[in-house]
PDB file of C-alpha atoms in Angstrom:
ATOM      1  CA  MET W 285      17.100  16.812 -17.759  1.00 33.00           C
ATOM      2  CA  LEU W 286      16.899  14.046 -14.917  1.00 34.00           C
ATOM      3  CA  PRO W 287      18.675  10.654 -15.345  1.00 38.00           C
ATOM      4  CA  LYS W 288      15.927   7.850 -16.091  1.00 42.00           C
ATOM      5  CA  THR W 289      16.653   6.206 -12.414  1.00 39.00           C
ATOM      6  CA  GLN W 290      15.371   9.548 -10.725  1.00 40.00           C
ATOM      7  CA  ILE W 291      12.560   9.994 -13.050  1.00 40.00           C
ATOM      8  CA  TYR W 292      11.548   6.031 -11.818  1.00 42.00           C
ATOM      9  CA  PHE W 293      12.156   7.070  -8.395  1.00 41.00           C
ATOM     10  CA  LEU W 294       9.204   9.626  -8.687  1.00 43.00           C
ATOM     11  CA  GLY W 295       6.586   6.637  -9.934  1.00 46.00           C
ATOM     12  CA  CYS W 296       4.269   5.871  -7.055  1.00 47.00           C
ATOM     13  CA  VAL W 297       2.742   3.067  -5.599  1.00 49.00           C
ATOM     14  CA  PHE W 298      -0.534   4.557  -4.039  1.00 46.00           C
ATOM     15  CA  LEU W 299      -2.732   1.161  -3.176  1.00 44.00           C
ATOM     16  CA  PHE W 300      -0.261  -0.785  -1.334  1.00 45.00           C
ATOM     17  CA  VAL W 301       2.260   1.208   0.434  1.00 45.00           C
ATOM     18  CA  PHE W 302       0.381   3.265   2.564  1.00 46.00           C
ATOM     19  CA  GLN W 303      -0.820   0.871   5.189  1.00 48.00           C
ATOM     20  CA  GLY W 304      -0.451   1.376   9.041  1.00 46.00           C
ATOM     21  CA  ILE W 305       3.605   2.217  10.325  1.00 51.00           C
ATOM     22  CA  ASN W 306       4.767  -1.323  10.997  1.00 59.00           C
ATOM     23  CA  ALA W 307       2.089  -2.755   9.074  1.00 75.00           C
ATOM     24  CA  GLN W 308       3.835  -6.046   7.975  1.00 90.00           C
ATOM     25  CA  SER W 309       6.135  -6.371  11.107  1.00 93.00           C
ATOM     26  CA  PRO W 310       6.550  -9.633  13.273  1.00 96.00           C
ATOM     27  CA  TRP W 311       5.253  -7.966  16.880  1.00 95.00           C
ATOM     28  CA  VAL W 312       2.306  -8.544  18.163  1.00 95.00           C
ATOM     29  CA  ARG W 313       0.432  -6.296  20.417  1.00 95.00           C
ATOM     30  CA  THR W 314       0.199  -6.934  24.291  1.00 94.00           C
ATOM     31  CA  LYS W 315      -3.199  -8.237  24.832  1.00 96.00           C
ATOM     32  CA  ALA W 316      -5.945  -6.024  25.100  1.00 96.00           C
ATOM     33  CA  GLY W 317      -3.394  -3.394  23.783  1.00 96.00           C
ATOM     34  CA  ALA W 318      -4.546  -1.034  20.755  1.00 97.00           C
ATOM     35  CA  TYR W 319      -2.929   0.754  17.745  1.00 97.00           C
ATOM     36  CA  ALA W 320      -4.982   3.055  15.637  1.00 97.00           C
ATOM     37  CA  GLN W 321      -4.319   5.878  12.869  1.00 97.00           C
ATOM     38  CA  LEU W 322      -6.433   7.942  10.542  1.00 97.00           C
ATOM     39  CA  ALA W 323      -4.158   9.290   7.406  1.00 96.00           C
ATOM     40  CA  TYR W 324      -4.822  11.271   4.658  1.00 97.00           C
ATOM     41  CA  GLN W 325      -3.242  10.077   1.025  1.00 94.00           C
ATOM     42  CA  ALA W 326      -2.679  11.842  -1.918  1.00 93.00           C
ATOM     43  CA  ILE W 327      -1.319  11.124  -5.299  1.00 89.00           C
ATOM     44  CA  PRO W 328      -1.169  14.580  -7.408  1.00 86.00           C
ATOM     45  CA  ALA W 329      -2.377  14.614 -10.768  1.00 88.00           C
ATOM     46  CA  TYR W 330      -0.856  12.248 -13.270  1.00 88.00           C
ATOM     47  CA  ASP W 331      -0.885  11.440 -17.058  1.00 86.00           C
ATOM     48  CA  ARG W 332       1.522   8.867 -17.403  1.00 85.00           C
ATOM     49  CA  LEU W 333       1.600   4.936 -15.982  1.00 84.00           C
ATOM     50  CA  PHE W 334       4.636   2.803 -16.075  1.00 85.00           C
ATOM     51  CA  GLY W 335       4.862   0.161 -18.892  1.00 80.00           C
ATOM     52  CA  ALA W 336       6.718  -2.649 -19.883  1.00 68.00           C
ATOM     53  CA  SER W 337      10.243  -2.749 -21.386  1.00 64.00           C
ATOM     54  CA  ASP W 338      11.119   0.774 -20.048  1.00 65.00           C
ATOM     55  CA  SER W 339       8.373   2.114 -22.159  1.00 76.00           C
ATOM     56  CA  ASP W 340       5.354   4.557 -20.636  1.00 82.00           C
ATOM     57  CA  PHE W 341       1.921   4.515 -21.111  1.00 79.00           C
ATOM     58  CA  ASN W 342       0.201   8.462 -21.632  1.00 82.00           C
ATOM     59  CA  ILE W 343      -3.277   8.600 -20.577  1.00 83.00           C
ATOM     60  CA  GLU W 344      -5.930   9.742 -22.954  1.00 81.00           C
ATOM     61  CA  GLY W 345      -7.947  12.798 -22.425  1.00 83.00           C
ATOM     62  CA  GLY W 346      -6.544  14.361 -19.687  1.00 83.00           C
ATOM     63  CA  SER W 347      -5.037  13.312 -16.198  1.00 87.00           C
ATOM     64  CA  VAL W 348      -5.813  11.549 -13.017  1.00 89.00           C
ATOM     65  CA  THR W 349      -5.922  12.545  -9.462  1.00 89.00           C
ATOM     66  CA  GLU W 350      -6.270  10.094  -6.262  1.00 90.00           C
ATOM     67  CA  GLN W 351      -6.863  10.991  -2.965  1.00 94.00           C
ATOM     68  CA  GLY W 352      -8.115   9.001   0.289  1.00 95.00           C
ATOM     69  CA  VAL W 353      -8.356   8.457   3.919  1.00 97.00           C
ATOM     70  CA  GLN W 354      -7.662   5.286   5.718  1.00 96.00           C
ATOM     71  CA  LEU W 355      -8.265   4.092   8.986  1.00 96.00           C
ATOM     72  CA  TYR W 356      -5.926   1.443  10.207  1.00 97.00           C
ATOM     73  CA  GLY W 357      -6.241  -0.181  13.894  1.00 97.00           C
ATOM     74  CA  GLU W 358      -4.733  -3.277  15.499  1.00 97.00           C
ATOM     75  CA  TYR W 359      -5.793  -4.839  18.797  1.00 97.00           C
ATOM     76  CA  GLY W 360      -3.913  -7.602  20.792  1.00 97.00           C
ATOM     77  CA  LEU W 361      -6.913 -10.475  21.085  1.00 98.00           C
ATOM     78  CA  THR W 362      -4.591 -12.570  23.131  1.00 96.00           C
ATOM     79  CA  ARG W 363      -0.820 -12.701  24.371  1.00 93.00           C
ATOM     80  CA  ASN W 364       0.272 -14.355  20.925  1.00 95.00           C
ATOM     81  CA  ASN W 365      -2.611 -13.122  18.187  1.00 97.00           C
ATOM     82  CA  THR W 366      -3.333  -9.222  17.243  1.00 97.00           C
ATOM     83  CA  LEU W 367      -6.367  -8.208  14.734  1.00 98.00           C
ATOM     84  CA  ILE W 368      -5.664  -5.562  11.889  1.00 97.00           C
ATOM     85  CA  CYS W 369      -8.192  -3.960   9.807  1.00 97.00           C
ATOM     86  CA  ALA W 370      -7.404  -1.242   7.605  1.00 96.00           C
ATOM     87  CA  ILE W 371     -10.577   0.723   5.850  1.00 96.00           C
ATOM     88  CA  PRO W 372      -9.703   3.046   2.679  1.00 95.00           C
ATOM     89  CA  TYR W 373     -12.244   5.539   1.642  1.00 95.00           C
ATOM     90  CA  ARG W 374     -10.909   6.591  -1.949  1.00 93.00           C
ATOM     91  CA  PHE W 375     -11.649   9.930  -3.808  1.00 92.00           C
ATOM     92  CA  ILE W 376     -10.516   9.561  -7.334  1.00 90.00           C
ATOM     93  CA  THR W 377     -10.931  11.771 -10.847  1.00 89.00           C
ATOM     94  CA  ALA W 378     -10.079  10.740 -13.914  1.00 86.00           C
ATOM     95  CA  PRO W 379     -10.897  11.217 -17.956  1.00 85.00           C
ATOM     96  CA  LYS W 380     -13.868   9.804 -19.062  1.00 81.00           C
ATOM     97  CA  ARG W 381     -14.363   9.061 -23.144  1.00 78.00           C
ATOM     98  CA  THR W 382     -17.942   9.729 -23.961  1.00 78.00           C
ATOM     99  CA  ILE W 383     -17.787   9.837 -28.130  1.00 79.00           C
ATOM    100  CA  GLY W 384     -15.278   7.127 -29.701  1.00 75.00           C
ATOM    101  CA  LEU W 385     -13.205   7.401 -32.505  1.00 74.00           C
ATOM    102  CA  PRO W 386     -11.990   8.563 -34.647  1.00 80.00           C
ATOM    103  CA  ASN W 387     -12.754  12.214 -32.575  1.00 81.00           C
ATOM    104  CA  PRO W 388     -12.965  11.084 -29.046  1.00 83.00           C
ATOM    105  CA  VAL W 389     -14.168  13.130 -26.450  1.00 85.00           C
ATOM    106  CA  TYR W 390     -13.581  13.140 -22.952  1.00 84.00           C
ATOM    107  CA  GLU W 391     -14.993  14.485 -19.797  1.00 84.00           C
ATOM    108  CA  GLN W 392     -13.682  14.412 -15.950  1.00 85.00           C
ATOM    109  CA  THR W 393     -15.296  12.499 -14.001  1.00 85.00           C
ATOM    110  CA  SER W 394     -14.968  10.814 -10.271  1.00 86.00           C
ATOM    111  CA  SER W 395     -15.618   7.543  -8.220  1.00 86.00           C
ATOM    112  CA  THR W 396     -15.936   8.185  -4.407  1.00 90.00           C
ATOM    113  CA  GLY W 397     -16.200   5.307  -1.713  1.00 91.00           C
ATOM    114  CA  LEU W 398     -14.972   2.188  -0.185  1.00 92.00           C
ATOM    115  CA  GLY W 399     -11.644   0.798  -1.718  1.00 91.00           C
ATOM    116  CA  ASN W 400     -10.792  -2.477  -0.629  1.00 93.00           C
ATOM    117  CA  VAL W 401     -11.276  -3.342   3.159  1.00 95.00           C
ATOM    118  CA  SER W 402      -8.536  -5.492   4.474  1.00 96.00           C
ATOM    119  CA  VAL W 403      -8.709  -7.887   7.810  1.00 97.00           C
ATOM    120  CA  SER W 404      -5.317  -9.609   8.579  1.00 97.00           C
ATOM    121  CA  LEU W 405      -4.701 -11.693  11.593  1.00 98.00           C
ATOM    122  CA  ARG W 406      -0.669 -12.008  13.128  1.00 98.00           C
ATOM    123  CA  HIS W 407       0.290 -15.165  15.248  1.00 97.00           C
ATOM    124  CA  GLY W 408       3.469 -14.295  17.156  1.00 96.00           C
ATOM    125  CA  LEU W 409       5.982 -17.401  17.477  1.00 93.00           C
ATOM    126  CA  ARG W 410       8.365 -18.415  20.186  1.00 79.00           C
ATOM    127  CA  ASN W 411      11.786 -16.587  19.525  1.00 78.00           C
ATOM    128  CA  ARG W 412      15.116 -16.056  21.107  1.00 80.00           C
ATOM    129  CA  ARG W 413      16.899 -13.467  19.278  1.00 88.00           C
ATOM    130  CA  ILE W 414      14.880 -12.840  15.976  1.00 94.00           C
ATOM    131  CA  THR W 415      11.199 -12.308  16.592  1.00 95.00           C
ATOM    132  CA  TRP W 416       8.918 -14.461  14.252  1.00 96.00           C
ATOM    133  CA  ALA W 417       5.067 -14.238  13.262  1.00 97.00           C
ATOM    134  CA  THR W 418       2.793 -15.726  10.434  1.00 97.00           C
ATOM    135  CA  THR W 419       0.111 -13.191   9.336  1.00 97.00           C
ATOM    136  CA  LEU W 420      -3.095 -14.190   7.200  1.00 97.00           C
ATOM    137  CA  LYS W 421      -4.383 -10.923   5.566  1.00 97.00           C
ATOM    138  CA  VAL W 422      -8.035 -11.268   3.274  1.00 97.00           C
ATOM    139  CA  GLU W 423      -8.774  -7.993   1.156  1.00 96.00           C
ATOM    140  CA  LEU W 424     -12.694  -7.809   0.372  1.00 94.00           C
ATOM    141  CA  PRO W 425     -14.082  -6.803  -2.897  1.00 89.00           C
ATOM    142  CA  THR W 426     -15.972  -4.050  -1.110  1.00 78.00           C
ATOM    143  CA  TYR W 427     -15.674  -1.864  -4.453  1.00 67.00           C
ATOM    144  CA  THR W 428     -17.904  -2.549  -7.388  1.00 64.00           C
ATOM    145  CA  ASN W 429     -17.555  -1.375 -11.046  1.00 63.00           C
ATOM    146  CA  LYS W 430     -20.278   0.599 -12.069  1.00 67.00           C
ATOM    147  CA  GLY W 431     -18.659   2.171 -14.719  1.00 68.00           C
ATOM    148  CA  GLU W 432     -16.872   4.779 -12.509  1.00 76.00           C
ATOM    149  CA  PRO W 433     -12.902   4.869 -12.175  1.00 79.00           C
ATOM    150  CA  HIS W 434     -11.636   1.863 -10.190  1.00 82.00           C
ATOM    151  CA  ARG W 435     -11.251   2.550  -6.257  1.00 86.00           C
ATOM    152  CA  GLY W 436     -10.049  -1.109  -5.654  1.00 87.00           C
ATOM    153  CA  TYR W 437      -9.852  -4.543  -7.134  1.00 88.00           C
ATOM    154  CA  THR W 438     -13.150  -6.386  -8.025  1.00 86.00           C
ATOM    155  CA  SER W 439     -11.927  -9.654  -6.274  1.00 90.00           C
ATOM    156  CA  PHE W 440     -11.116 -11.438  -3.155  1.00 94.00           C
ATOM    157  CA  THR W 441      -7.170 -11.484  -1.992  1.00 96.00           C
ATOM    158  CA  VAL W 442      -5.925 -14.043   0.681  1.00 98.00           C
ATOM    159  CA  LEU W 443      -2.380 -13.474   1.586  1.00 97.00           C
ATOM    160  CA  PRO W 444      -0.541 -15.580   3.916  1.00 97.00           C
ATOM    161  CA  MET W 445       2.881 -14.135   4.986  1.00 97.00           C
ATOM    162  CA  LEU W 446       6.060 -14.875   6.970  1.00 97.00           C
ATOM    163  CA  ASN W 447       7.429 -12.142   9.403  1.00 97.00           C
ATOM    164  CA  ALA W 448      10.778 -11.877  10.975  1.00 96.00           C
ATOM    165  CA  GLY W 449      12.522  -8.800  12.607  1.00 96.00           C
ATOM    166  CA  MET W 450      14.642  -7.982  15.515  1.00 95.00           C
ATOM    167  CA  GLY W 451      14.507  -4.603  17.705  1.00 93.00           C
ATOM    168  CA  PHE W 452      17.296  -3.002  19.565  1.00 93.00           C
ATOM    169  CA  GLU W 453      16.938   0.234  21.998  1.00 89.00           C
ATOM    170  CA  ARG W 454      16.994   2.714  19.193  1.00 94.00           C
ATOM    171  CA  ALA W 455      16.764   0.659  16.031  1.00 97.00           C
ATOM    172  CA  TYR W 456      14.854  -1.993  14.363  1.00 96.00           C
ATOM    173  CA  TRP W 457      14.646  -3.974  11.251  1.00 97.00           C
ATOM    174  CA  PHE W 458      12.210  -6.603   9.859  1.00 97.00           C
ATOM    175  CA  ALA W 459      11.158  -8.386   6.670  1.00 97.00           C
ATOM    176  CA  TYR W 460       8.367 -10.710   5.281  1.00 97.00           C
ATOM    177  CA  SER W 461       7.345 -12.375   2.151  1.00 97.00           C
ATOM    178  CA  GLY W 462       3.972 -13.883   1.106  1.00 97.00           C
ATOM    179  CA  TYR W 463       2.261 -15.311  -2.031  1.00 98.00           C
ATOM    180  CA  GLY W 464      -1.217 -13.356  -2.788  1.00 97.00           C
ATOM    181  CA  LEU W 465      -4.233 -15.608  -3.791  1.00 97.00           C
ATOM    182  CA  ARG W 466      -6.820 -13.401  -6.060  1.00 96.00           C
ATOM    183  CA  SER W 467     -10.618 -14.733  -7.048  1.00 95.00           C
ATOM    184  CA  HIS W 468     -12.127 -13.916 -10.054  1.00 90.00           C
ATOM    185  CA  GLN W 469      -9.639 -15.199 -12.538  1.00 92.00           C
ATOM    186  CA  TYR W 470      -7.155 -12.275 -11.612  1.00 93.00           C
ATOM    187  CA  SER W 471      -3.515 -13.595 -10.970  1.00 95.00           C
ATOM    188  CA  HIS W 472      -1.825 -14.420  -8.202  1.00 97.00           C
ATOM    189  CA  LEU W 473       1.377 -12.456  -6.850  1.00 97.00           C
ATOM    190  CA  VAL W 474       4.242 -12.490  -4.498  1.00 98.00           C
ATOM    191  CA  ASP W 475       4.673 -10.061  -1.989  1.00 97.00           C
ATOM    192  CA  VAL W 476       8.216  -9.237  -0.570  1.00 97.00           C
ATOM    193  CA  GLY W 477       9.374  -6.433   1.551  1.00 96.00           C
ATOM    194  CA  ALA W 478      11.696  -5.292   4.452  1.00 96.00           C
ATOM    195  CA  GLU W 479      11.689  -2.037   6.762  1.00 96.00           C
ATOM    196  CA  GLY W 480      14.440  -0.333   9.213  1.00 97.00           C
ATOM    197  CA  GLY W 481      14.223   2.437  11.455  1.00 96.00           C
ATOM    198  CA  VAL W 482      16.309   4.356  13.738  1.00 97.00           C
ATOM    199  CA  HIS W 483      15.166   6.445  16.922  1.00 96.00           C
ATOM    200  CA  LEU W 484      16.374  10.325  17.096  1.00 96.00           C
ATOM    201  CA  ARG W 485      15.334  11.814  20.243  1.00 93.00           C
ATOM    202  CA  ASN W 486      11.144  12.185  19.605  1.00 95.00           C
ATOM    203  CA  PHE W 487      11.346  10.964  15.845  1.00 97.00           C
ATOM    204  CA  TRP W 488      11.514   7.687  13.990  1.00 97.00           C
ATOM    205  CA  ILE W 489      13.315   7.816  10.645  1.00 97.00           C
ATOM    206  CA  ILE W 490      12.636   4.802   8.612  1.00 97.00           C
ATOM    207  CA  ALA W 491      13.211   3.623   5.120  1.00 96.00           C
ATOM    208  CA  ALA W 492      11.133   0.489   3.702  1.00 95.00           C
ATOM    209  CA  THR W 493      11.117  -1.148   0.221  1.00 94.00           C
ATOM    210  CA  GLN W 494       8.746  -3.242  -1.224  1.00 94.00           C
ATOM    211  CA  TRP W 495       8.569  -5.826  -4.226  1.00 95.00           C
ATOM    212  CA  VAL W 496       5.030  -7.215  -6.385  1.00 95.00           C
ATOM    213  CA  LYS W 497       5.315  -9.427  -8.897  1.00 96.00           C
ATOM    214  CA  SER W 498       2.622 -10.854 -10.485  1.00 95.00           C
ATOM    215  CA  MET W 499       2.321 -14.593 -11.365  1.00 96.00           C
ATOM    216  CA  LYS W 500       0.332 -13.471 -14.971  1.00 93.00           C
ATOM    217  CA  ASN W 501      -1.639 -16.566 -14.391  1.00 94.00           C
ATOM    218  CA  GLY W 502      -5.133 -15.055 -14.403  1.00 91.00           C
ATOM    219  CA  GLN W 503      -7.567 -14.857 -17.329  1.00 86.00           C
ATOM    220  CA  VAL W 504      -8.763 -11.203 -16.710  1.00 80.00           C
ATOM    221  CA  GLN W 505      -8.526  -9.463 -19.745  1.00 72.00           C
ATOM    222  CA  LEU W 506      -6.433  -6.529 -19.384  1.00 60.00           C
ATOM    223  CA  PRO W 507      -8.201  -3.361 -20.309  1.00 59.00           C
ATOM    224  CA  ASP W 508      -6.364  -0.586 -22.312  1.00 57.00           C
ATOM    225  CA  PRO W 509      -4.534   1.352 -19.689  1.00 51.00           C
ATOM    226  CA  THR W 510      -4.511   4.655 -21.682  1.00 47.00           C
ATOM    227  CA  VAL W 511      -8.161   4.865 -21.714  1.00 53.00           C
ATOM    228  CA  ASN W 512      -8.949   2.412 -18.326  1.00 54.00           C
ATOM    229  CA  LEU W 513      -6.521   4.402 -16.679  1.00 60.00           C
ATOM    230  CA  SER W 514      -4.815   1.339 -14.890  1.00 58.00           C
ATOM    231  CA  LEU W 515      -6.492   1.790 -11.863  1.00 75.00           C
ATOM    232  CA  TYR W 516      -6.511  -1.851  -9.948  1.00 83.00           C
ATOM    233  CA  VAL W 517      -6.362  -3.909 -13.006  1.00 83.00           C
ATOM    234  CA  ASN W 518      -4.792  -7.215 -13.068  1.00 86.00           C
ATOM    235  CA  ASN W 519      -0.467  -7.783 -13.307  1.00 88.00           C
ATOM    236  CA  GLN W 520       0.402  -4.653 -11.684  1.00 89.00           C
ATOM    237  CA  GLU W 521       3.814  -4.925 -10.467  1.00 90.00           C
ATOM    238  CA  TRP W 522       6.662  -2.868  -9.266  1.00 91.00           C
ATOM    239  CA  CYS W 523       9.906  -2.234  -6.890  1.00 92.00           C
ATOM    240  CA  SER W 524       8.986   0.662  -4.656  1.00 91.00           C
ATOM    241  CA  TYR W 525      10.980   2.602  -1.717  1.00 90.00           C
ATOM    242  CA  ASN W 526       9.254   4.094   0.898  1.00 92.00           C
ATOM    243  CA  PHE W 527      10.438   6.649   3.280  1.00 94.00           C
ATOM    244  CA  LYS W 528       8.897   7.849   6.755  1.00 95.00           C
ATOM    245  CA  VAL W 529       9.043   9.727   9.594  1.00 97.00           C
ATOM    246  CA  ILE W 530       7.241   9.377  12.838  1.00 97.00           C
ATOM    247  CA  TYR W 531       6.834  12.013  15.183  1.00 97.00           C
ATOM    248  CA  GLU W 532       6.234  10.550  18.954  1.00 96.00           C
ATOM    249  CA  HIS W 533       4.442  13.272  21.151  1.00 95.00           C
ATOM    250  CA  SER W 534       3.928  10.922  24.024  1.00 94.00           C
ATOM    251  CA  ARG W 535       3.503   7.353  24.882  1.00 92.00           C
ATOM    252  CA  PHE W 536       0.402   7.306  23.738  1.00 95.00           C
ATOM    253  CA  TRP W 537      -0.022   9.589  20.267  1.00 96.00           C
ATOM    254  CA  GLY W 538       2.197  11.362  17.799  1.00 97.00           C
ATOM    255  CA  VAL W 539       1.651  11.936  14.124  1.00 97.00           C
ATOM    256  CA  ASN W 540       3.794  10.254  10.704  1.00 96.00           C
ATOM    257  CA  ALA W 541       4.045  11.125   7.157  1.00 96.00           C
ATOM    258  CA  SER W 542       5.715   8.744   4.358  1.00 94.00           C
ATOM    259  CA  PHE W 543       6.674   9.181   1.016  1.00 92.00           C
ATOM    260  CA  ALA W 544       6.477   6.205  -1.715  1.00 91.00           C
ATOM    261  CA  GLY W 545       8.333   5.814  -5.301  1.00 87.00           C
ATOM    262  CA  ALA W 546       9.031   3.029  -7.506  1.00 87.00           C
ATOM    263  CA  ALA W 547      12.241   2.061  -8.783  1.00 85.00           C
ATOM    264  CA  TRP W 548      10.879  -0.141 -11.614  1.00 86.00           C
ATOM    265  CA  ALA W 549       7.220  -0.689 -12.031  1.00 88.00           C
ATOM    266  CA  HIS W 550       4.353  -1.992 -14.532  1.00 87.00           C
ATOM    267  CA  LEU W 551       0.768  -0.706 -15.043  1.00 84.00           C
ATOM    268  CA  VAL W 552       0.961   2.170 -11.991  1.00 84.00           C
ATOM    269  CA  PRO W 553       1.181   5.638 -12.192  1.00 85.00           C
ATOM    270  CA  LYS W 554       4.082   7.491 -12.367  1.00 84.00           C
ATOM    271  CA  SER W 555       3.538  10.621 -10.269  1.00 84.00           C
ATOM    272  CA  PRO W 556       4.780  11.596  -6.647  1.00 78.00           C
ATOM    273  CA  ALA W 557       2.787  10.602  -3.797  1.00 85.00           C
ATOM    274  CA  TRP W 558       2.769  11.340   0.053  1.00 91.00           C
ATOM    275  CA  SER W 559       0.726  10.709   3.103  1.00 95.00           C
ATOM    276  CA  ILE W 560       0.395  12.052   6.927  1.00 96.00           C
ATOM    277  CA  GLY W 561      -1.611  10.814   9.864  1.00 96.00           C
ATOM    278  CA  THR W 562      -2.089  10.844  13.473  1.00 97.00           C
ATOM    279  CA  TYR W 563      -2.157   7.918  15.507  1.00 97.00           C
ATOM    280  CA  PHE W 564      -2.984   6.688  19.092  1.00 97.00           C
ATOM    281  CA  LYS W 565      -1.675   3.492  20.893  1.00 95.00           C
ATOM    282  CA  TRP W 566      -2.197   1.815  24.619  1.00 92.00           C
ATOM    283  CA  ASP W 567       0.034  -1.036  25.102  1.00 83.00           C
TER     284      ASP W 567
END
C-alpha cells in the first residue's frame, strides 16, 4: 500500500493547472509578438474526492470522467503590455440520481461546452535584475447550470496578480501571488505559485507548484459533494505540483506535456491528470 503522501500526490487539479506554459510569468511579449497553444486535457475516471481533515468522499452512483481542449494565446499589444486569453471546451460524464432514497437509481449523464473563458492583461514593469509585472485576470461565467454536471463556475472572477522572475541562459524561475474576487456570493481566494525550469538541448524540464486557499467568506450553499461531484463548487482549495516537458522543434513551434498532482486539497478529484499540446510562437 502506498504511503498517504504518495496517494495524495495522485489527486489532481484539472481546472486551473492546465493553462498555457508560463501563464503566470512576469515576461511580456514583444510588440506584435504572439504565442498560441492548443492542448488536450484529461483526467481519468475517478470516484473519490479530497475531503477535509484527511478524509475522502466517495461519489455516489459511479465515476466521473473529465476531458477537454483548450486554446490559449498571448499577443503583444505594446512593448510593455500583453493580452492573454484562454478558451476551454470541456467534455464531462458523471452519474446523476434519477430516483431518490431509500433506493436511489443513477444514470450516466454528460455535459459538453465552454468552461470559464478567461482574459488577462499583463503589464511589464521596469526592472534591473529581477523582472516584475502586474497581471489582471478576468474569468467569465460562460457556463450556465442547466442541471448538467458543472463545466465551470457560475460567477465572474477578477484576479489581480503580482509576478516576479529571473531568466538565465539555460534556466529560469518565477513566482506570483494574487487575490481573487468572485461574484454571485462565491468565496474569494488567495492564489500563490512558483515555477522553475532548465534547458537541456531541445527540451525544457519544468517543475511548478500552486497554492489556492479559499477565504470561506461566500454565502453559496455547498451541495452534497458525493452527489454533485464537486465540479467547480464553492470553497475548493489545494496545494498542487505540476511537472512539464517542452520539446522545441524550432524557434517557432513545439510540443509540451504536463502532469499535475495535489499534495493537499479539499473538494477536488483524486485521480492523475495530464495534458498534451502543441504551440506556435512569433517574437
